[in-house]
Short mmCIF file of C-alpha atoms in Angstrom, two decimals:
data_model
loop_
_atom_site.label_atom_id
_atom_site.label_comp_id
_atom_site.label_asym_id
_atom_site.label_seq_id
_atom_site.Cartn_x
_atom_site.Cartn_y
_atom_site.Cartn_z
CA ASP J 140 -18.81 3.64 -5.06
CA THR J 141 -16.17 1.74 -3.29
CA GLY J 142 -13.24 3.91 -4.11
CA VAL J 143 -11.34 6.46 -1.93
CA SER J 144 -13.61 9.28 -0.92
CA GLN J 145 -12.69 12.89 0.17
CA ASP J 146 -14.70 15.56 1.82
CA PRO J 147 -15.14 18.42 1.16
CA ARG J 148 -14.35 18.66 -2.50
CA HIS J 149 -13.74 22.34 -2.31
CA LYS J 150 -12.90 24.64 0.47
CA ILE J 151 -12.41 28.39 0.41
CA THR J 152 -11.22 29.97 3.63
CA LYS J 153 -9.58 33.16 4.94
CA ARG J 154 -6.05 33.40 5.88
CA GLY J 155 -5.65 32.45 9.40
CA GLN J 156 -8.46 30.07 9.66
CA ASN J 157 -8.26 26.44 10.49
CA VAL J 158 -9.52 23.76 8.05
CA THR J 159 -9.93 20.07 8.26
CA PHE J 160 -10.18 17.56 5.50
CA ARG J 161 -11.48 13.96 5.70
CA CYS J 162 -10.47 11.00 3.65
CA ASP J 163 -12.26 7.54 3.64
CA PRO J 164 -10.04 4.86 2.09
CA ILE J 165 -11.00 1.65 0.33
CA SER J 166 -12.32 -0.46 3.14
CA GLU J 167 -9.80 -3.29 3.16
CA HIS J 168 -6.74 -0.97 2.62
CA ASN J 169 -4.52 -0.61 5.72
CA ARG J 170 -2.29 2.18 4.30
CA LEU J 171 -3.57 5.75 3.80
CA TYR J 172 -1.42 8.53 2.15
CA TRP J 173 -1.87 12.34 1.97
CA TYR J 174 -0.29 14.27 -1.01
CA ARG J 175 -0.47 17.88 -2.02
CA GLN J 176 -0.55 19.08 -5.53
CA THR J 177 -0.03 22.69 -6.78
CA LEU J 178 -0.50 24.07 -10.33
CA GLY J 179 1.91 22.57 -12.74
CA GLN J 180 3.44 20.15 -10.37
CA GLY J 181 2.96 16.45 -9.66
CA PRO J 182 1.49 15.34 -6.32
CA GLU J 183 4.04 15.65 -3.40
CA PHE J 184 3.99 13.23 -0.52
CA LEU J 185 2.91 14.76 2.97
CA THR J 186 2.38 11.82 5.32
CA TYR J 187 1.11 8.35 5.53
CA PHE J 188 -0.35 5.69 7.93
CA GLN J 189 -0.38 2.00 8.35
CA ASN J 190 -3.49 1.24 10.28
CA GLU J 191 -3.51 3.91 12.94
CA ALA J 192 0.26 4.55 13.11
CA GLN J 193 1.63 7.46 11.29
CA LEU J 194 4.86 6.13 9.75
CA GLU J 195 6.38 9.09 8.03
CA LYS J 196 5.88 12.82 7.72
CA SER J 197 7.58 14.90 4.87
CA ARG J 198 9.68 17.97 5.79
CA LEU J 199 7.09 19.77 3.73
CA LEU J 200 4.55 19.29 6.47
CA SER J 201 5.01 22.23 8.87
CA ASP J 202 3.95 22.29 12.45
CA ARG J 203 0.66 23.83 11.31
CA PHE J 204 -0.33 20.42 9.60
CA SER J 205 -1.58 17.54 11.52
CA ALA J 206 -2.94 14.23 10.30
CA GLU J 207 -4.75 11.46 12.30
CA ARG J 208 -6.15 8.08 11.60
CA PRO J 209 -7.49 7.31 15.06
CA LYS J 210 -9.24 3.89 14.31
CA GLY J 211 -7.25 2.92 11.34
CA SER J 212 -10.11 3.67 8.94
CA PHE J 213 -10.75 7.25 7.92
CA SER J 214 -8.18 9.98 8.28
CA THR J 215 -8.29 13.74 8.89
CA LEU J 216 -5.87 16.37 7.73
CA GLU J 217 -5.87 19.69 9.69
CA ILE J 218 -4.30 22.90 8.68
CA GLN J 219 -4.12 25.52 11.34
CA ARG J 220 -3.58 29.23 10.70
CA THR J 221 -3.86 28.80 6.94
CA GLU J 222 -1.58 30.79 4.66
CA GLN J 223 -2.02 31.61 1.03
CA GLY J 224 0.73 29.30 0.30
CA ASP J 225 -1.42 26.43 1.40
CA SER J 226 -3.72 26.81 -1.52
CA ALA J 227 -3.52 23.58 -3.38
CA MET J 228 -5.24 20.23 -4.15
CA TYR J 229 -5.02 17.76 -1.23
CA LEU J 230 -5.17 14.21 -2.34
CA CYS J 231 -5.69 11.07 -0.44
CA ALA J 232 -4.62 7.63 -1.49
CA SER J 233 -4.89 4.14 0.02
CA SER J 234 -3.23 0.83 -0.52
CA LEU J 235 -3.11 -2.70 0.82
CA ASN J 236 0.34 -3.42 2.29
CA SER J 237 1.64 -6.54 0.33
CA GLY J 238 5.25 -6.27 1.19
CA ARG J 239 6.11 -5.06 -2.21
CA ALA J 240 5.40 -1.77 -4.08
CA ASP J 241 1.70 -1.36 -3.43
CA THR J 242 -0.64 0.26 -5.98
CA GLN J 243 -2.01 3.47 -4.49
CA TYR J 244 -5.62 4.37 -5.38
CA PHE J 245 -6.46 8.01 -5.19
CA GLY J 246 -9.39 9.98 -4.05
CA PRO J 247 -10.85 13.04 -6.01
CA GLY J 248 -9.00 15.46 -3.92
CA THR J 249 -10.01 18.55 -1.76
CA ARG J 250 -9.25 21.91 -3.52
CA LEU J 251 -8.24 24.44 -0.86
CA THR J 252 -8.29 28.14 -1.59
CA VAL J 253 -6.87 30.58 0.99
CA LEU J 254 -7.89 34.05 0.42
CA ALA G 59 18.32 12.20 -4.41
CA GLN G 60 15.28 10.35 -5.95
CA ARG G 61 13.66 12.19 -8.75
CA VAL G 62 11.51 11.81 -11.64
CA THR G 63 11.81 13.97 -14.73
CA GLN G 64 9.23 14.49 -17.43
CA PRO G 65 10.72 16.91 -19.86
CA GLU G 66 7.66 17.71 -21.93
CA LYS G 67 4.78 19.73 -20.43
CA LEU G 68 2.74 19.25 -23.50
CA LEU G 69 2.64 16.80 -26.31
CA SER G 70 0.35 17.33 -29.17
CA VAL G 71 -0.29 14.67 -31.89
CA PHE G 72 -3.07 13.77 -34.44
CA LYS G 73 -5.14 10.71 -34.06
CA GLY G 74 -3.53 7.65 -35.36
CA ALA G 75 0.05 8.93 -34.74
CA PRO G 76 2.47 7.26 -32.47
CA VAL G 77 3.01 8.65 -29.02
CA GLU G 78 5.94 8.64 -26.68
CA LEU G 79 5.77 10.36 -23.37
CA LYS G 80 9.24 10.52 -21.74
CA CYS G 81 10.20 9.73 -18.18
CA ASN G 82 13.56 9.66 -16.60
CA TYR G 83 14.34 8.71 -12.99
CA SER G 84 17.10 9.08 -10.67
CA TYR G 85 17.39 6.26 -8.09
CA SER G 86 20.34 4.10 -6.92
CA GLY G 87 18.48 0.82 -6.32
CA SER G 88 16.03 -1.28 -8.48
CA PRO G 89 13.17 1.04 -9.13
CA GLU G 90 9.53 0.31 -9.00
CA LEU G 91 7.89 2.69 -11.55
CA PHE G 92 4.26 3.66 -12.31
CA TRP G 93 2.44 5.57 -14.97
CA TYR G 94 -0.73 7.40 -13.66
CA VAL G 95 -3.30 9.15 -15.93
CA GLN G 96 -5.75 11.90 -15.03
CA TYR G 97 -8.58 12.37 -17.61
CA SER G 98 -10.41 15.66 -17.49
CA ARG G 99 -12.44 16.06 -14.20
CA GLN G 100 -11.48 12.66 -13.04
CA ARG G 101 -9.29 11.40 -10.35
CA LEU G 102 -5.67 10.26 -10.75
CA GLN G 103 -5.68 6.54 -11.74
CA LEU G 104 -3.22 3.91 -12.36
CA LEU G 105 -2.34 3.41 -16.06
CA LEU G 106 0.42 0.65 -15.66
CA ARG G 107 3.27 -0.40 -13.49
CA HIS G 108 6.49 -1.89 -14.83
CA ILE G 109 6.54 -5.01 -12.85
CA SER G 110 3.26 -6.25 -14.23
CA ARG G 111 4.51 -5.76 -17.82
CA GLU G 112 0.93 -5.31 -19.00
CA SER G 113 -0.35 -3.26 -21.84
CA ILE G 114 -3.24 -1.14 -20.88
CA LYS G 115 -5.41 0.80 -23.36
CA GLY G 116 -2.68 0.01 -25.86
CA PHE G 117 0.11 1.71 -23.82
CA THR G 118 3.27 -0.06 -22.91
CA ALA G 119 6.32 1.13 -20.96
CA ASP G 120 9.77 -0.48 -20.83
CA LEU G 121 12.17 -0.01 -18.01
CA ASN G 122 15.74 0.89 -19.40
CA LYS G 123 18.09 0.89 -16.44
CA GLY G 124 20.98 1.86 -18.59
CA GLU G 125 19.26 4.98 -19.70
CA THR G 126 17.19 5.39 -16.37
CA SER G 127 14.17 5.73 -18.45
CA PHE G 128 10.60 4.51 -18.36
CA HIS G 129 8.96 6.01 -21.45
CA LEU G 130 5.29 5.40 -22.17
CA LYS G 131 4.40 4.46 -25.69
CA LYS G 132 1.33 3.87 -27.90
CA PRO G 133 1.60 3.08 -31.58
CA PHE G 134 -1.70 4.80 -32.62
CA ALA G 135 -3.15 7.53 -30.53
CA GLN G 136 -6.84 7.97 -29.90
CA GLU G 137 -8.77 11.15 -29.06
CA GLU G 138 -9.77 9.66 -25.68
CA ASP G 139 -6.14 9.40 -24.82
CA SER G 140 -6.15 13.09 -24.22
CA ALA G 141 -5.29 13.53 -20.53
CA MET G 142 -2.51 14.43 -18.09
CA TYR G 143 0.13 11.67 -17.53
CA TYR G 144 2.38 11.39 -14.54
CA CYS G 145 5.27 9.09 -14.16
CA ALA G 146 6.04 8.08 -10.56
CA LEU G 147 8.72 6.18 -8.66
CA ILE G 148 8.03 4.46 -5.41
CA TYR G 149 10.59 5.08 -2.73
CA THR G 150 10.27 4.00 0.92
CA ASP G 151 6.55 3.42 0.28
CA LYS G 152 5.71 6.75 -1.02
CA LEU G 153 5.34 7.82 -4.62
CA ILE G 154 7.62 10.42 -6.10
CA PHE G 155 5.85 12.01 -9.06
CA GLY G 156 7.13 13.92 -12.19
CA THR G 157 5.63 17.17 -13.15
CA GLY G 158 3.44 15.47 -15.69
CA THR G 159 2.84 15.70 -19.45
CA ARG G 160 -0.35 16.88 -21.06
CA LEU G 161 -1.19 14.73 -24.13
CA GLN G 162 -3.48 16.35 -26.61
CA VAL G 163 -4.60 14.16 -29.49
CA PHE G 164 -6.36 16.07 -32.28
CA PRO G 165 -8.89 14.45 -34.69
#
């Protein structure tokens, strides 16, 4: 499968614990995005990278959230000191920057449950 | 502010009936709009984008700048069209999604 992959698919954690998610984009894609989706809502943008540079972070992204893409390939999203409000589906997407509106291809998501 | 509105949470039709899923947007420039679909237990996938003006799986969507709408239409719904549909606007490289409409097509 050459699509976007995410690991793990599900994560259950206790409040206050740290969690880390991984995203592997489509291999030739230079842009990688993170979105969060809660029940009954569409995905909301969190942050994105072009190669290894983080170009934008949403105001939704508190200081407890950090994302990296160290070699311009896979990315990790870490949440420190998780809260119940962090429970959501975390989606990763990738695209090839063409200078116009790129089509973003989504992964299957990581569902986080904070108890 | 940039916004996408999908007024219907649920749309139920019988097989063979026409379908229109509504999408309105708020954006001051020339919008780039998309429809994404999520079938049960599958990932979000692109259905169509307005600049390509394609018809995918019988669906079409026309951008109406006067009404700021990008409604998704299909003349004859099929049971396999049952899914969650999201309209999205691209703004400074990121997608802004509506809340989605669940389409149920009954046999």
